Amino acid sequence: MHLARFPRYRLGHFPTPLERLDRLSEALGGPEIWIKRDDCTGLASGGNKTRKLEFLVADALAKGADTLVTQGATQSNHVRQTAAAACRAGLQCHALLERRVTNQGADYETAGNVLLDVMMECSFDFRPEGLDMNAEAEALAEKLRAQGRKPYVIPGGGSNPVGALGYAACAEELVAQADAASLRIDHIVHATGSAGTQAGLLAGLFAMNAPIPVTGYSVRAPKTKQIDNVHALAVRTAELIGARGTLPREMVVAYDEQVGPGYGQPTDEMVEAMLLLARLEGILLDPVYSGKGFAGLVAMIRAGAFRKTDRVVFLHTGGSVALFAYGHLFNNQKAA
Ligand SMILES: *Cc1c(COP(=O)(O)O)cnc(C)c1O
């Protein structure tokens, strides 16, 4: 694997820290829990989309684009990081926000990520839930082209093979950190949505021949659909990297137990897991993605999925900006 073959536009602070969580590991009675701090990628409060955008923005610039077009849910971390990347690269940004969540109170459409989108001059329009949002984004790009602009369309979550290269790079970074510290990683756990993070990680691990199991906790799709999505993108990403052979479907492990009532809908397990990490380690997760991914890890540990001596890495994908759109969840959670 040699990712310098692909154009890359630097946006983030890398490598992100890999830290051991002593108080959490002790409180749960093992395994040894580590955290990969991709919430600290540095671009306008960070998150996993920054890694993908380094490859996507480079591709946009190589193709002569002057505008980034993308889409996501109203509180999309991806749209916020795309808006920031556009600022950095001197591009315009247009986004379509899907009203996928409509029951989370007055702040949901103005605070958190939406506030930052406005600050960074990302122009956005809302769409009702259930449209083909990537098709809507293509239609918007067509309109911009008719006005003489040169749009570059980034799919939801930045999840195509070019974007997923960012997580192949993360796999390489993580393995290098672990090797330098003589740390044997037994398992990686994270939240999975538009699939690019897990697909990129798996493609990178496959290409490097580093057989570390990865478990994704879906935040939206049912298990089989999520596995299909991740596998299809992982195969294409591994091909783009030039890995030998076809990435096997058995490499893709995902569960849907933490989705709860649906995308962006809180669960008790998510709230409990977020408070656990905040109060033991001072680390903030988000209610839509990383909180549910972390709840999945806690559930695995309580179900005895690991030995006490295992080293498990939770990949923190960011998102805490959305907390300010979900204040009602925590306003009355007094410390015990
Ligand atoms: C987008 C996102 C994810 C999911 O990553 P995918 O690559 O879309 O699967 C996880 N956590 C956060 C905070 C995100 O914004």
Coordinates of C-alpha atoms and ligand atoms in Angstrom, one line a residue:
M1 CA 0.0 0.0 0.0
H2 CA 1.4 3.4 -1.0
L3 CA -1.1 6.1 -0.6
A4 CA 1.2 8.9 -1.6
R5 CA 0.3 7.8 -5.2
F6 CA -3.1 9.6 -4.6
P7 CA -3.3 13.4 -4.5
R8 CA -4.0 14.7 -1.1
Y9 CA -4.9 18.2 0.2
R10 CA -3.8 18.6 3.8
L11 CA -6.6 19.6 6.1
G12 CA -6.1 17.8 9.4
H13 CA -3.7 17.2 12.3
F14 CA -2.2 13.8 11.9
P15 CA -1.4 11.4 13.4
T16 CA -4.4 11.7 15.8
P17 CA -3.5 10.5 19.4
L18 CA -3.9 6.9 20.4
E19 CA -4.6 6.9 24.2
R20 CA -5.2 4.3 26.8
L21 CA -8.3 4.7 28.9
D22 CA -7.2 3.5 32.4
R23 CA -10.2 4.6 34.4
L24 CA -12.7 3.3 31.9
S25 CA -10.8 -0.1 31.6
E26 CA -10.8 -0.4 35.3
A27 CA -14.4 0.5 35.8
L28 CA -15.5 -2.1 33.3
G29 CA -13.1 -4.7 34.6
G30 CA -11.2 -5.1 31.4
P31 CA -10.3 -5.5 28.5
E32 CA -7.6 -2.8 28.1
I33 CA -9.5 -0.1 26.2
W34 CA -7.7 2.4 23.9
I35 CA -9.1 5.3 22.0
K36 CA -8.1 6.6 18.6
R37 CA -8.9 10.3 18.7
D38 CA -10.3 11.0 15.3
D39 CA -12.5 13.6 17.1
C40 CA -9.2 15.6 17.2
T41 CA -8.5 15.8 13.4
G42 CA -8.4 19.6 13.9
L43 CA -10.6 20.9 11.1
A44 CA -13.4 23.1 12.6
S45 CA -13.8 20.8 15.6
G46 CA -12.7 17.7 13.8
G47 CA -14.2 14.3 13.1
N48 CA -13.8 11.4 10.7
K49 CA -14.8 13.2 7.5
T50 CA -11.6 15.3 7.5
R51 CA -9.6 12.2 6.5
K52 CA -11.9 11.5 3.6
L53 CA -12.0 15.2 2.5
E54 CA -8.2 15.3 2.2
F55 CA -8.5 12.9 -0.8
L56 CA -11.8 14.3 -2.1
V57 CA -10.7 17.9 -2.1
A58 CA -7.5 17.1 -3.8
D59 CA -9.5 15.3 -6.5
A60 CA -11.9 18.2 -6.8
L61 CA -9.0 20.7 -7.3
A62 CA -7.3 18.3 -9.8
K63 CA -10.5 18.4 -11.8
G64 CA -10.7 22.2 -11.8
A65 CA -13.7 22.5 -9.5
D66 CA -14.6 25.8 -7.8
T67 CA -17.5 24.5 -5.7
L68 CA -18.2 21.5 -3.4
V69 CA -21.7 20.1 -3.4
T70 CA -22.7 17.6 -0.8
Q71 CA -25.6 16.4 1.4
G72 CA -26.4 15.0 4.8
A73 CA -28.9 15.1 7.7
T74 CA -29.6 18.5 9.2
Q75 CA -27.0 18.0 11.9
S76 CA -24.5 16.5 9.5
N77 CA -20.9 16.5 10.8
H78 CA -19.9 15.7 7.2
V79 CA -21.5 18.9 5.8
R80 CA -19.8 21.0 8.5
Q81 CA -16.4 19.5 7.8
T82 CA -16.9 19.9 4.0
A83 CA -17.9 23.6 4.6
A84 CA -14.6 24.0 6.5
A85 CA -12.6 22.2 3.8
A86 CA -14.1 24.5 1.2
C87 CA -13.0 27.5 3.2
R88 CA -9.5 26.2 3.5
A89 CA -9.2 25.4 -0.2
G90 CA -10.9 28.6 -1.4
L91 CA -13.9 26.8 -2.8
Q92 CA -17.6 27.5 -2.4
C93 CA -19.8 25.0 -0.6
H94 CA -23.4 24.1 -1.3
A95 CA -25.2 21.5 0.8
L96 CA -28.6 19.8 0.9
L97 CA -29.8 19.0 4.4
E98 CA -32.3 16.2 4.8
R99 CA -35.0 16.6 7.5
R100 CA -34.4 13.1 8.7
V101 CA -34.9 14.1 12.4
T102 CA -37.8 16.3 13.3
N103 CA -38.6 15.6 16.9
Q104 CA -35.5 16.8 18.8
G105 CA -36.5 20.3 19.7
A106 CA -36.1 23.9 18.7
D107 CA -32.3 23.9 18.5
Y108 CA -32.0 21.1 16.1
E109 CA -32.2 23.2 12.9
T110 CA -30.2 26.2 14.1
A111 CA -27.6 25.1 16.7
G112 CA -24.6 22.8 16.6
N113 CA -23.4 21.9 13.1
V114 CA -26.0 24.2 11.4
L115 CA -24.6 27.2 13.3
L116 CA -21.1 26.4 12.0
D117 CA -22.3 25.8 8.5
V118 CA -23.7 29.3 8.5
M119 CA -20.5 30.8 10.0
M120 CA -18.4 29.1 7.3
E121 CA -20.7 30.4 4.5
C122 CA -22.0 27.1 3.4
S123 CA -25.2 27.8 1.5
F124 CA -27.8 25.1 2.2
D125 CA -31.4 24.1 1.4
F126 CA -33.5 21.6 3.3
R127 CA -35.2 18.6 1.8
P128 CA -37.9 16.4 3.2
E129 CA -36.9 12.9 4.4
G130 CA -36.9 10.0 2.0
L131 CA -35.7 11.5 -1.3
D132 CA -32.6 10.0 -3.1
M133 CA -30.3 12.7 -1.7
N134 CA -27.3 11.9 -3.9
A135 CA -29.6 12.4 -6.9
E136 CA -30.8 15.7 -5.4
A137 CA -27.2 16.7 -5.0
E138 CA -26.5 15.8 -8.7
A139 CA -29.5 17.9 -9.7
L140 CA -28.2 20.9 -7.7
A141 CA -24.8 20.4 -9.4
E142 CA -26.5 20.5 -12.8
K143 CA -28.1 23.8 -11.9
L144 CA -24.8 25.3 -10.8
R145 CA -23.2 24.1 -14.0
A146 CA -25.9 25.9 -16.0
Q147 CA -24.8 29.1 -14.0
G148 CA -21.2 28.6 -15.2
R149 CA -19.8 27.1 -12.0
K150 CA -17.7 24.0 -11.7
P151 CA -19.2 21.8 -9.0
Y152 CA -17.6 18.7 -7.6
V153 CA -20.2 16.4 -6.0
I154 CA -19.2 14.6 -2.8
P155 CA -21.6 11.8 -1.9
G156 CA -23.2 11.6 1.6
G157 CA -20.6 11.1 4.3
G158 CA -17.8 11.4 1.6
S159 CA -18.2 7.6 1.2
N160 CA -16.9 6.6 -2.2
P161 CA -13.5 4.9 -2.9
V162 CA -11.6 8.2 -3.1
G163 CA -13.0 9.3 0.3
A164 CA -12.5 5.9 1.8
L165 CA -8.7 6.2 1.1
G166 CA -8.7 8.5 4.1
Y167 CA -9.6 5.5 6.3
A168 CA -7.1 3.2 4.6
A169 CA -4.6 5.9 5.6
C170 CA -6.0 5.8 9.2
A171 CA -5.5 2.0 9.3
E172 CA -1.8 2.5 8.3
E173 CA -1.4 5.3 10.9
L174 CA -3.0 3.2 13.6
V175 CA -0.9 0.1 12.9
A176 CA 2.3 2.2 12.8
Q177 CA 1.4 3.7 16.2
A178 CA 0.7 0.4 17.7
D179 CA 3.9 -1.2 16.3
A180 CA 6.0 1.7 17.6
A181 CA 4.4 1.2 21.1
S182 CA 4.7 -2.7 20.9
L183 CA 0.9 -2.6 21.3
R184 CA -0.9 -5.7 19.9
I185 CA -4.4 -4.6 18.9
D186 CA -7.0 -7.3 19.2
H187 CA -10.1 -5.5 18.0
I188 CA -11.3 -2.2 16.7
V189 CA -14.9 -0.9 17.3
H190 CA -16.6 2.2 15.9
A191 CA -19.9 3.6 14.6
T192 CA -20.8 3.0 11.0
G193 CA -23.1 5.0 8.8
S194 CA -22.4 5.8 5.2
A195 CA -19.8 3.0 5.3
G196 CA -16.7 4.8 4.2
T197 CA -15.0 4.7 7.5
Q198 CA -15.3 0.9 8.0
A199 CA -14.7 0.2 4.3
G200 CA -11.6 2.3 4.2
L201 CA -10.2 0.7 7.4
L202 CA -10.9 -2.8 6.1
A203 CA -9.4 -2.0 2.7
G204 CA -6.3 -0.6 4.4
L205 CA -5.9 -3.6 6.8
F206 CA -6.5 -6.0 4.0
A207 CA -3.9 -4.3 1.8
M208 CA -1.4 -4.3 4.7
N209 CA -2.1 -7.9 5.7
A210 CA -2.9 -6.8 9.2
P211 CA -5.7 -9.1 10.4
I212 CA -7.3 -7.0 13.1
P213 CA -11.0 -7.6 13.5
V214 CA -13.2 -4.5 13.1
T215 CA -16.7 -4.3 14.4
G216 CA -19.0 -1.5 13.2
Y217 CA -22.2 -0.4 15.0
S218 CA -24.8 0.7 12.5
V219 CA -26.5 4.0 13.3
R220 CA -29.2 3.6 10.7
A221 CA -29.4 0.6 8.3
P222 CA -30.3 -3.0 9.4
K223 CA -27.3 -5.3 9.8
T224 CA -27.4 -7.1 6.5
K225 CA -27.8 -4.0 4.5
Q226 CA -25.0 -2.3 6.4
I227 CA -22.7 -5.2 5.8
D228 CA -23.6 -5.2 2.0
N229 CA -22.9 -1.4 1.8
V230 CA -19.6 -1.7 3.7
H231 CA -18.4 -4.7 1.7
A232 CA -19.2 -3.2 -1.7
L233 CA -17.3 -0.1 -0.9
A234 CA -14.4 -2.0 0.8
V235 CA -13.9 -4.1 -2.3
R236 CA -13.8 -1.0 -4.6
T237 CA -11.5 0.8 -2.2
A238 CA -9.1 -2.2 -2.0
E239 CA -9.1 -2.3 -5.8
L240 CA -8.3 1.4 -6.0
I241 CA -5.4 0.9 -3.6
G242 CA -4.2 -2.0 -5.7
A243 CA -4.5 -4.7 -3.1
R244 CA -4.1 -8.2 -4.3
G245 CA -7.2 -10.4 -4.3
T246 CA -10.8 -9.6 -3.4
L247 CA -11.6 -8.4 0.1
P248 CA -13.7 -11.2 1.6
R249 CA -17.2 -10.6 2.9
E250 CA -16.3 -12.4 6.2
M251 CA -14.1 -9.4 7.0
V252 CA -17.1 -7.2 7.4
V253 CA -18.7 -7.4 10.8
A254 CA -21.5 -5.0 11.7
Y255 CA -24.4 -5.0 14.2
D256 CA -27.6 -3.0 14.4
E257 CA -28.5 -3.4 18.1
Q258 CA -27.7 0.2 18.9
V259 CA -29.8 1.9 16.2
G260 CA -32.8 2.1 18.6
P261 CA -35.9 3.9 17.1
G262 CA -33.9 5.2 14.2
Y263 CA -31.2 7.5 12.8
G264 CA -30.6 10.4 15.2
Q265 CA -33.1 9.1 17.7
P266 CA -31.6 8.8 21.2
T267 CA -31.5 5.5 23.2
D268 CA -30.9 5.0 26.9
E269 CA -27.8 2.9 26.2
M270 CA -26.3 5.8 24.2
V271 CA -26.9 8.3 26.9
E272 CA -25.5 6.0 29.6
A273 CA -22.4 5.3 27.5
M274 CA -21.8 9.0 26.7
L275 CA -22.0 9.9 30.4
L276 CA -19.7 7.0 31.4
L277 CA -16.9 8.2 29.0
A278 CA -17.5 11.9 29.9
R279 CA -17.4 11.3 33.6
L280 CA -14.5 8.8 33.7
E281 CA -12.2 10.2 31.0
G282 CA -13.4 13.7 30.1
I283 CA -14.1 12.7 26.5
L284 CA -17.2 13.8 24.7
L285 CA -19.0 11.6 22.2
D286 CA -22.1 12.5 20.1
P287 CA -25.7 11.3 20.3
V288 CA -26.0 10.2 16.6
Y289 CA -22.9 8.2 15.9
S290 CA -20.0 7.8 18.3
G291 CA -22.4 7.6 21.4
K292 CA -24.1 4.6 19.8
G293 CA -20.8 3.1 18.6
F294 CA -19.4 3.3 22.1
A295 CA -22.7 1.9 23.6
G296 CA -22.0 -1.1 21.3
L297 CA -18.5 -1.5 22.7
V298 CA -19.8 -1.3 26.3
A299 CA -22.5 -3.9 25.4
M300 CA -19.9 -6.2 23.9
I301 CA -17.7 -5.9 27.0
R302 CA -20.6 -6.7 29.3
A303 CA -21.5 -9.7 27.2
G304 CA -18.0 -11.1 27.7
A305 CA -16.9 -10.7 24.1
F306 CA -13.2 -10.0 25.2
R307 CA -10.6 -11.4 27.5
K308 CA -9.3 -9.2 30.2
T309 CA -5.9 -8.9 28.6
D310 CA -7.3 -8.0 25.1
R311 CA -6.4 -4.6 23.8
V312 CA -9.5 -3.0 22.2
V313 CA -9.4 0.3 20.3
F314 CA -12.5 2.4 20.1
L315 CA -12.2 4.7 17.0
H316 CA -13.7 8.0 18.1
T317 CA -15.2 9.5 14.9
G318 CA -16.1 12.8 16.4
G319 CA -19.4 14.6 16.3
S320 CA -19.6 16.3 19.7
V321 CA -20.7 19.6 18.0
A322 CA -24.1 18.0 17.6
L323 CA -24.5 17.9 21.4
F324 CA -25.6 21.5 21.3
A325 CA -28.5 20.5 19.1
Y326 CA -29.5 17.8 21.6
G327 CA -29.2 19.8 24.9
H328 CA -32.5 18.4 26.1
L329 CA -30.8 15.0 26.6
F330 CA -28.4 16.1 29.2
N331 CA -29.8 19.3 30.7
N332 CA -31.4 17.4 33.6
Q333 CA -28.7 14.7 34.1
K334 CA -27.3 15.7 37.5
A335 CA -24.1 14.0 38.6
A336 CA -24.9 11.2 41.1
Ligands
LIG1 C1 -20.2 10.3 9.6 C2 -19.9 9.9 11.0 C3 -19.7 8.5 11.3 C4 -19.9 7.4 10.4 O1 -18.9 7.3 9.4 P1 -19.2 6.6 8.0 O2 -18.0 6.7 7.2 O3 -20.3 7.5 7.4 O4 -19.7 5.3 8.2 C5 -19.4 8.2 12.6 N1 -19.3 9.2 13.5 C6 -19.4 10.5 13.2 C7 -19.3 11.5 14.3 C8 -19.8 10.9 11.9 O5 -19.9 12.2 11.7

